[in-house]
Amino acid sequence: MSNDLDDFIDNLDDFVADCLEEKKPPARLHKSDPDIDSILNDPDLNQPFHLSKSAGTVRNSDPKIKCVSLRLGPSSFTSCPNMRCSKCDCAVVAFDNFHWKAEVDYLFLRNNYPDFGRLSSMLDKRSGSRAYLCQCSSISVHCVGGLDSGLRWFCAKH
């Protein structure tokens, strides 16, 4: 086994010395794998990113837009329409002109998400506010602001 390793190191040293002397790009050390080559040559993976004219979004050649930073706001504010939670892997739902009662808890959200009829027992009508929830978290918003540190929500492109 040590003979094989010594032979490999000698071949590698010769290979590097030849490349340095001739100043040409090195040849492949081992034969190519067609699966890897097809992935590397996939045109969909090699598309450049472009900053769009609308602030806060990054656009790829894909027609979908991903929000750079999420902002939550009241019912008069347009927030990201396709948010998801990375903790429970559920879509974030918003109810305009509603506010969560203080006693809403994880188990209630888990059992009643996303059915408004069942969730309405923990919602109070409040003009101008917006109640957000996923299956594990909820928040009521009265003014525009960033995500609370405890929320693990992200834009799932729209």
Coordinates of N, CA, C and O in Angstrom, one line a residue:
M1 N 0.8 -1.2 0.0 CA 0.0 0.0 0.0 C 0.9 1.3 0.0 O 0.5 2.2 -0.7
S2 N 2.0 1.2 0.8 CA 2.8 2.4 0.8 C 3.5 2.6 -0.6 O 3.8 3.8 -0.9
N3 N 3.7 1.5 -1.3 CA 4.2 1.6 -2.7 C 3.3 2.4 -3.6 O 3.7 3.3 -4.4
D4 N 2.0 2.1 -3.5 CA 1.0 2.8 -4.3 C 0.9 4.3 -3.9 O 0.8 5.1 -4.8
L5 N 1.0 4.6 -2.7 CA 0.9 5.9 -2.2 C 2.2 6.7 -2.7 O 2.1 7.8 -3.2
D6 N 3.3 6.1 -2.6 CA 4.6 6.7 -3.1 C 4.5 6.9 -4.6 O 4.9 8.0 -5.1
D7 N 4.0 6.0 -5.4 CA 3.8 6.1 -6.8 C 2.9 7.3 -7.1 O 3.1 8.1 -8.0
F8 N 1.8 7.4 -6.4 CA 0.8 8.5 -6.6 C 1.5 9.8 -6.4 O 1.3 10.7 -7.1
I9 N 2.2 9.9 -5.3 CA 2.9 11.2 -4.9 C 3.9 11.6 -6.0 O 4.0 12.7 -6.4
D10 N 4.6 10.6 -6.5 CA 5.6 10.9 -7.5 C 4.9 11.3 -8.8 O 5.4 12.3 -9.4
N11 N 3.8 10.7 -9.2 CA 3.1 11.1 -10.4 C 2.5 12.5 -10.2 O 2.5 13.3 -11.1
L12 N 2.1 12.8 -9.0 CA 1.5 14.1 -8.8 C 2.6 15.2 -8.8 O 2.4 16.2 -9.4
D13 N 3.8 14.9 -8.3 CA 4.9 15.8 -8.3 C 5.3 16.1 -9.8 O 5.5 17.2 -10.2
D14 N 5.4 15.0 -10.6 CA 5.7 15.2 -12.0 C 4.7 16.0 -12.7 O 5.0 16.9 -13.5
F15 N 3.4 15.7 -12.4 CA 2.3 16.5 -13.1 C 2.4 18.0 -12.8 O 2.3 18.8 -13.7
V16 N 2.6 18.3 -11.5 CA 2.7 19.7 -11.1 C 3.9 20.4 -11.7 O 3.9 21.5 -12.2
A17 N 5.1 19.7 -11.7 CA 6.3 20.2 -12.3 C 6.1 20.5 -13.8 O 6.5 21.5 -14.3
D18 N 5.5 19.6 -14.5 CA 5.2 19.7 -16.0 C 4.3 20.9 -16.2 O 4.5 21.7 -17.2
C19 N 3.3 21.1 -15.4 CA 2.4 22.2 -15.6 C 3.1 23.6 -15.3 O 2.9 24.5 -16.0
L20 N 4.0 23.6 -14.3 CA 4.7 24.8 -14.0 C 5.7 25.2 -15.1 O 5.9 26.3 -15.5
E21 N 6.4 24.2 -15.7 CA 7.4 24.4 -16.7 C 6.7 24.9 -18.0 O 7.2 25.8 -18.7
E22 N 5.6 24.3 -18.4 CA 5.0 24.6 -19.7 C 4.0 25.7 -19.6 O 3.6 26.3 -20.6
K23 N 3.6 26.1 -18.4 CA 2.7 27.2 -18.1 C 1.4 27.1 -18.9 O 0.9 27.9 -19.6
K24 N 0.9 25.9 -18.9 CA -0.4 25.6 -19.6 C -1.4 25.1 -18.5 O -0.9 24.6 -17.5
P25 N -2.6 25.2 -18.8 CA -3.6 24.7 -17.8 C -3.4 23.2 -17.6 O -3.2 22.5 -18.6
P26 N -3.6 22.7 -16.4 CA -3.4 21.3 -16.1 C -4.5 20.5 -16.8 O -5.6 20.9 -16.9
A27 N -4.1 19.3 -17.2 CA -5.1 18.3 -17.7 C -5.9 17.7 -16.5 O -5.5 17.9 -15.4
R28 N -6.9 17.1 -16.8 CA -7.7 16.5 -15.7 C -6.9 15.3 -15.1 O -6.3 14.5 -15.8
L29 N -7.0 15.3 -13.7 CA -6.3 14.2 -13.0 C -7.1 12.9 -13.2 O -6.5 11.8 -13.1
H30 N -8.4 12.9 -13.3 CA -9.1 11.7 -13.5 C -10.2 12.0 -14.5 O -10.6 13.1 -14.8
K31 N -10.8 10.9 -15.1 CA -11.7 11.1 -16.2 C -13.0 11.8 -15.7 O -13.4 11.7 -14.5
S32 N -13.6 12.5 -16.6 CA -14.8 13.3 -16.2 C -16.0 12.4 -16.0 O -16.1 11.3 -16.5
D33 N -16.9 12.8 -15.1 CA -18.1 12.1 -14.8 C -19.3 12.8 -15.5 O -19.5 14.0 -15.3
P34 N -20.0 12.1 -16.4 CA -21.0 12.8 -17.2 C -22.1 13.4 -16.3 O -22.7 14.5 -16.7
D35 N -22.4 12.9 -15.2 CA -23.5 13.4 -14.3 C -23.0 14.8 -13.8 O -23.8 15.8 -13.8
I36 N -21.8 14.9 -13.3 CA -21.3 16.1 -12.8 C -21.1 17.2 -13.9 O -21.5 18.3 -13.7
D37 N -20.7 16.7 -15.1 CA -20.5 17.7 -16.2 C -21.9 18.2 -16.6 O -22.0 19.4 -16.9
S38 N -22.9 17.4 -16.6 CA -24.3 17.9 -17.0 C -24.8 18.9 -16.0 O -25.4 19.9 -16.4
I39 N -24.5 18.7 -14.7 CA -24.9 19.7 -13.7 C -24.2 21.0 -13.9 O -24.8 22.1 -13.8
L40 N -22.9 20.9 -14.1 CA -22.0 22.1 -14.2 C -22.4 22.9 -15.5 O -22.3 24.1 -15.5
N41 N -22.9 22.2 -16.5 CA -23.2 22.8 -17.8 C -24.7 23.2 -17.9 O -25.1 23.7 -18.9
D42 N -25.4 23.0 -16.8 CA -26.9 23.3 -16.8 C -27.0 24.8 -17.0 O -26.6 25.6 -16.1
P43 N -27.7 25.3 -18.0 CA -27.8 26.8 -18.2 C -28.7 27.4 -17.1 O -28.5 28.6 -16.8
D44 N -29.6 26.7 -16.5 CA -30.5 27.3 -15.5 C -29.7 27.6 -14.2 O -30.0 28.5 -13.5
L45 N -28.6 26.9 -14.0 CA -27.8 27.1 -12.8 C -26.8 28.2 -13.0 O -26.1 28.7 -12.0
N46 N -26.6 28.7 -14.2 CA -25.5 29.6 -14.5 C -26.1 31.0 -14.9 O -25.5 31.8 -15.6
Q47 N -27.3 31.3 -14.5 CA -28.0 32.6 -14.8 C -27.5 33.6 -13.8 O -27.5 33.4 -12.6
P48 N -27.1 34.8 -14.3 CA -26.7 35.9 -13.4 C -27.9 36.5 -12.7 O -29.0 36.5 -13.1
F49 N -27.6 37.0 -11.5 CA -28.6 37.7 -10.7 C -28.6 39.2 -11.1 O -27.5 39.8 -11.3
H50 N -29.7 39.8 -11.1 CA -29.8 41.3 -11.4 C -30.7 41.9 -10.3 O -31.7 41.4 -9.9
L51 N -30.2 43.1 -9.9 CA -31.0 43.9 -9.0 C -32.1 44.5 -9.7 O -31.9 45.2 -10.7
S52 N -33.3 44.3 -9.3 CA -34.5 44.9 -9.9 C -34.6 46.4 -9.6 O -34.0 46.9 -8.6
K53 N -35.5 47.1 -10.3 CA -35.7 48.5 -10.1 C -36.5 48.8 -8.8 O -36.3 49.8 -8.2
S54 N -37.3 47.8 -8.4 CA -38.1 48.0 -7.2 C -37.2 47.7 -6.0 O -36.6 46.6 -6.0
A55 N -37.1 48.5 -5.0 CA -36.3 48.4 -3.9 C -36.6 47.2 -3.1 O -37.8 46.8 -2.9
G56 N -35.6 46.5 -2.6 CA -35.9 45.4 -1.7 C -36.1 44.0 -2.3 O -36.4 43.1 -1.7
T57 N -35.9 43.9 -3.7 CA -36.1 42.6 -4.3 C -34.9 42.3 -5.1 O -34.2 43.1 -5.7
V58 N -34.6 41.0 -5.3 CA -33.5 40.5 -6.1 C -34.2 39.6 -7.2 O -35.0 38.8 -6.9
R59 N -33.8 39.9 -8.4 CA -34.5 39.2 -9.5 C -33.5 38.3 -10.2 O -32.4 38.7 -10.6
N60 N -33.8 37.0 -10.4 CA -33.0 36.1 -11.2 C -33.7 36.1 -12.6 O -34.6 36.8 -12.9
S61 N -33.2 35.3 -13.5 CA -33.9 35.1 -14.8 C -35.2 34.5 -14.6 O -36.1 34.6 -15.4
D62 N -35.4 33.8 -13.5 CA -36.7 33.3 -13.1 C -37.7 34.5 -12.9 O -37.3 35.4 -12.2
P63 N -38.9 34.4 -13.4 CA -39.8 35.5 -13.2 C -40.3 35.8 -11.8 O -40.9 36.8 -11.5
K64 N -40.0 34.9 -10.9 CA -40.4 35.1 -9.5 C -39.4 36.0 -8.8 O -38.3 36.1 -9.0
I65 N -40.0 36.8 -7.8 CA -39.2 37.8 -7.1 C -39.1 37.3 -5.6 O -40.0 36.7 -5.1
K66 N -37.9 37.5 -5.0 CA -37.7 37.2 -3.6 C -37.4 38.4 -2.9 O -36.6 39.2 -3.3
C67 N -38.2 38.7 -1.8 CA -38.0 39.9 -1.0 C -36.6 39.8 -0.3 O -36.2 38.7 0.2
V68 N -35.9 40.8 -0.3 CA -34.6 40.9 0.4 C -34.8 40.9 1.9 O -34.2 40.2 2.7
S69 N -35.7 41.8 2.4 CA -36.0 41.9 3.8 C -37.5 42.0 4.0 O -38.2 42.7 3.2
L70 N -38.0 41.2 4.9 CA -39.4 41.2 5.1 C -39.8 42.3 6.0 O -39.2 42.6 7.1
R71 N -40.9 42.9 5.7 CA -41.5 44.0 6.5 C -43.0 43.6 6.8 O -43.7 43.2 5.9
L72 N -43.4 43.7 8.0 CA -44.8 43.4 8.4 C -45.4 44.7 8.6 O -44.8 45.7 9.1
G73 N -46.7 44.8 8.3 CA -47.4 46.1 8.5 C -48.9 45.9 8.7 O -49.4 44.8 8.6
P74 N -49.6 47.0 9.0 CA -51.0 46.9 9.2 C -51.8 46.7 7.9 O -51.2 46.5 6.8
S75 N -53.1 46.7 7.9 CA -53.9 46.3 6.8 C -53.7 47.3 5.6 O -53.9 46.9 4.5
S76 N -53.3 48.5 5.9 CA -53.0 49.5 4.8 C -51.7 49.3 4.1 O -51.4 49.9 3.0
F77 N -50.8 48.4 4.6 CA -49.5 48.1 4.1 C -49.5 46.9 3.3 O -50.1 45.9 3.6
T78 N -48.8 46.9 2.1 CA -48.6 45.7 1.3 C -47.4 44.9 1.7 O -46.3 45.4 1.5
S79 N -47.6 43.8 2.3 CA -46.4 43.0 2.8 C -46.2 41.8 1.8 O -47.0 41.7 0.9
C80 N -45.2 41.1 2.0 CA -44.9 39.9 1.1 C -46.1 39.0 1.1 O -46.6 38.5 2.1
P81 N -46.6 38.6 -0.1 CA -47.8 37.8 -0.2 C -47.5 36.3 -0.1 O -48.4 35.5 -0.1
N82 N -46.2 35.9 0.0 CA -45.9 34.5 0.0 C -44.8 34.2 1.1 O -43.8 33.7 0.7
M83 N -45.2 34.4 2.3 CA -44.2 34.1 3.4 C -44.4 32.7 3.9 O -45.5 32.2 3.9
R84 N -43.3 32.1 4.4 CA -43.4 30.8 4.9 C -42.5 30.8 6.2 O -41.7 31.6 6.4
C85 N -42.8 29.8 7.1 CA -42.1 29.7 8.3 C -41.1 28.6 8.2 O -41.4 27.4 7.8
S86 N -39.8 28.8 8.5 CA -38.8 27.8 8.4 C -38.9 26.8 9.6 O -38.2 25.7 9.6
K87 N -39.6 27.2 10.7 CA -39.7 26.3 11.9 C -40.8 25.2 11.7 O -40.5 24.1 11.9
C88 N -41.9 25.6 11.2 CA -43.0 24.7 11.0 C -43.3 24.3 9.6 O -44.1 23.5 9.3
D89 N -42.6 25.0 8.7 CA -42.7 24.8 7.2 C -44.2 25.0 6.7 O -44.7 24.2 5.9
C90 N -44.8 26.0 7.3 CA -46.2 26.3 6.8 C -46.2 27.8 6.3 O -45.4 28.6 6.6
A91 N -47.2 28.0 5.4 CA -47.4 29.4 4.9 C -47.9 30.3 6.0 O -48.5 29.9 6.9
V92 N -47.4 31.6 5.9 CA -47.9 32.6 6.9 C -49.2 33.2 6.3 O -49.3 33.5 5.2
V93 N -50.2 33.2 7.2 CA -51.5 33.7 6.8 C -51.7 35.0 7.5 O -51.3 35.2 8.7
A94 N -52.4 36.0 6.9 CA -52.7 37.3 7.5 C -54.2 37.6 7.5 O -54.8 37.3 6.5
F95 N -54.7 38.2 8.5 CA -56.1 38.6 8.6 C -56.1 40.1 8.8 O -55.7 40.6 9.9
D96 N -56.6 40.8 7.8 CA -56.7 42.3 7.9 C -57.8 42.7 8.9 O -58.8 42.1 9.0
N97 N -57.5 43.8 9.6 CA -58.4 44.4 10.6 C -58.8 43.5 11.7 O -59.9 43.5 12.3
F98 N -57.8 42.6 12.1 CA -57.9 41.8 13.3 C -56.7 41.9 14.1 O -55.6 42.2 13.6
H99 N -56.8 41.5 15.4 CA -55.7 41.6 16.4 C -55.8 40.3 17.3 O -56.9 39.9 17.6
W100 N -54.7 39.7 17.6 CA -54.7 38.4 18.4 C -55.0 38.8 19.9 O -54.4 39.7 20.4
K101 N -55.8 38.0 20.5 CA -55.9 38.1 22.0 C -54.7 37.7 22.7 O -53.9 36.9 22.1
A102 N -54.4 38.2 23.8 CA -53.2 37.9 24.6 C -53.1 36.4 24.9 O -51.9 35.9 25.0
E103 N -54.2 35.7 25.1 CA -54.1 34.3 25.5 C -53.9 33.3 24.4 O -53.9 32.1 24.7
V104 N -53.7 33.7 23.2 CA -53.4 32.8 22.1 C -52.1 32.0 22.3 O -51.2 32.6 22.8
D105 N -52.1 30.7 22.1 CA -50.9 29.9 22.4 C -50.6 29.0 21.3 O -51.4 28.8 20.3
Y106 N -49.5 28.3 21.4 CA -48.9 27.4 20.3 C -49.9 26.3 20.0 O -50.2 26.0 18.8
L107 N -50.5 25.7 21.0 CA -51.4 24.5 20.8 C -52.6 25.0 20.0 O -53.1 24.2 19.1
F108 N -53.1 26.1 20.4 CA -54.3 26.6 19.7 C -54.0 26.9 18.2 O -54.8 26.5 17.3
L109 N -52.9 27.5 17.9 CA -52.5 27.7 16.5 C -52.3 26.4 15.8 O -52.7 26.3 14.6
R110 N -51.6 25.5 16.4 CA -51.3 24.2 15.8 C -52.6 23.5 15.4 O -52.7 22.9 14.3
N111 N -53.6 23.5 16.3 CA -54.8 22.7 16.0 C -55.8 23.4 15.1 O -56.7 22.8 14.5
N112 N -55.7 24.8 15.0 CA -56.7 25.5 14.2 C -56.2 26.2 12.9 O -57.0 26.7 12.2
Y113 N -54.9 26.2 12.7 CA -54.3 26.8 11.5 C -54.8 26.0 10.3 O -54.9 24.8 10.3
P114 N -55.2 26.7 9.2 CA -55.4 28.1 8.9 C -56.9 28.5 8.8 O -57.2 29.4 8.2
D115 N -57.7 27.8 9.5 CA -59.2 27.9 9.4 C -59.6 29.2 10.2 O -59.6 29.2 11.4
F116 N -60.0 30.2 9.4 CA -60.4 31.5 10.1 C -61.6 31.3 11.0 O -61.7 31.9 12.1
G117 N -62.5 30.4 10.7 CA -63.7 30.2 11.5 C -63.3 29.7 12.9 O -63.9 30.1 13.9
R118 N -62.3 28.8 12.9 CA -61.9 28.2 14.2 C -60.9 29.2 14.9 O -60.9 29.2 16.2
L119 N -60.1 30.0 14.2 CA -59.2 30.9 14.8 C -59.9 32.2 15.3 O -59.4 32.9 16.2
S120 N -61.1 32.5 14.8 CA -61.8 33.7 15.1 C -62.1 33.9 16.6 O -62.2 35.0 17.1
S121 N -62.1 32.8 17.4 CA -62.4 32.9 18.8 C -61.2 33.6 19.5 O -61.4 34.1 20.6
M122 N -60.0 33.6 18.9 CA -58.9 34.3 19.6 C -58.5 35.6 18.8 O -57.5 36.2 19.1
L123 N -59.4 36.0 17.9 CA -59.2 37.3 17.2 C -60.2 38.3 17.6 O -61.3 38.1 17.8
D124 N -59.7 39.6 17.8 CA -60.5 40.7 18.1 C -60.5 41.6 16.9 O -59.4 41.8 16.3
K125 N -61.6 42.2 16.6 CA -61.7 43.1 15.4 C -61.0 44.4 15.8 O -61.3 45.0 16.9
R126 N -60.1 44.9 15.1 CA -59.4 46.1 15.3 C -59.1 46.8 14.0 O -58.2 46.2 13.2
S127 N -59.7 47.9 13.7 CA -59.5 48.6 12.4 C -58.0 49.0 12.2 O -57.4 49.5 13.1
G128 N -57.5 48.7 11.0 CA -56.1 49.1 10.7 C -55.0 48.1 11.1 O -53.9 48.2 10.6
S129 N -55.3 47.2 11.9 CA -54.2 46.2 12.3 C -54.3 45.0 11.4 O -55.3 44.8 10.7
R130 N -53.3 44.1 11.6 CA -53.3 42.9 10.8 C -52.7 41.8 11.7 O -51.7 42.0 12.4
A131 N -53.4 40.6 11.7 CA -53.0 39.5 12.5 C -52.3 38.5 11.6 O -52.9 38.0 10.7
Y132 N -51.0 38.2 11.9 CA -50.3 37.2 11.1 C -50.1 35.9 11.9 O -50.1 35.9 13.1
L133 N -50.1 34.8 11.2 CA -49.8 33.5 11.9 C -49.3 32.5 11.0 O -49.5 32.5 9.8
C134 N -48.5 31.5 11.5 CA -48.2 30.3 10.9 C -48.7 29.2 11.8 O -49.5 29.5 12.7
Q135 N -48.2 28.0 11.7 CA -48.7 27.0 12.6 C -48.0 27.0 14.0 O -48.5 26.4 14.9
C136 N -47.0 27.8 14.1 CA -46.3 27.8 15.4 C -46.1 29.2 16.1 O -45.7 29.3 17.2
S137 N -46.4 30.2 15.3 CA -46.2 31.6 15.8 C -47.3 32.5 15.4 O -47.9 32.3 14.3
S138 N -47.5 33.6 16.1 CA -48.5 34.6 15.7 C -48.0 36.0 16.2 O -47.2 36.1 17.1
I139 N -48.5 37.0 15.5 CA -48.1 38.4 15.8 C -49.2 39.3 15.3 O -49.8 39.1 14.2
S140 N -49.5 40.3 16.1 CA -50.4 41.4 15.6 C -49.6 42.6 15.3 O -48.6 43.0 16.1
V141 N -49.9 43.3 14.2 CA -49.1 44.4 13.7 C -50.0 45.6 13.6 O -51.1 45.5 12.9
H142 N -49.6 46.8 14.1 CA -50.3 48.0 14.0 C -49.6 49.1 13.2 O -50.2 50.0 12.8
C143 N -48.2 48.9 13.1 CA -47.4 49.8 12.3 C -46.4 49.0 11.5 O -46.1 47.9 11.9
V144 N -45.8 49.6 10.5 CA -44.8 48.9 9.7 C -43.5 48.7 10.5 O -43.1 49.6 11.2
G145 N -43.0 47.5 10.3 CA -41.8 47.1 11.0 C -41.2 45.8 10.5 O -41.8 45.1 9.7
G146 N -40.0 45.5 10.9 CA -39.3 44.3 10.5 C -39.8 43.1 11.3 O -40.7 43.3 12.2
L147 N -39.3 42.0 11.0 CA -39.7 40.8 11.7 C -39.1 40.8 13.2 O -38.0 41.2 13.4
D148 N -40.0 40.3 14.1 CA -39.6 40.0 15.4 C -38.5 39.0 15.5 O -38.5 38.1 14.6
S149 N -37.5 39.1 16.4 CA -36.4 38.2 16.4 C -36.8 36.7 16.6 O -36.1 35.8 16.2
G150 N -38.0 36.5 17.2 CA -38.4 35.1 17.4 C -39.1 34.4 16.2 O -39.3 33.2 16.2
L151 N -39.4 35.2 15.2 CA -40.1 34.7 14.1 C -39.1 34.2 13.0 O -38.1 34.9 12.8
R152 N -39.4 33.0 12.5 CA -38.5 32.5 11.5 C -39.2 32.4 10.1 O -39.3 31.4 9.5
W153 N -39.7 33.6 9.7 CA -40.4 33.6 8.4 C -39.5 34.2 7.3 O -38.6 35.0 7.6
F154 N -39.8 33.7 6.1 CA -39.0 34.1 4.9 C -39.9 34.2 3.7 O -41.0 33.7 3.7
C155 N -39.4 34.9 2.7 CA -40.1 35.0 1.4 C -39.9 33.8 0.6 O -38.8 33.4 0.4
A156 N -41.0 33.2 0.2 CA -40.9 31.9 -0.6 C -41.1 32.3 -2.1 O -41.6 31.4 -2.8
K157 N -40.7 33.4 -2.5 CA -40.8 33.9 -3.9 C -42.3 34.1 -4.3 O -43.1 33.4 -3.9
H158 N -42.5 35.1 -5.1 CA -43.8 35.4 -5.6 C -43.8 36.0 -6.9 O -42.7 36.3 -7.4

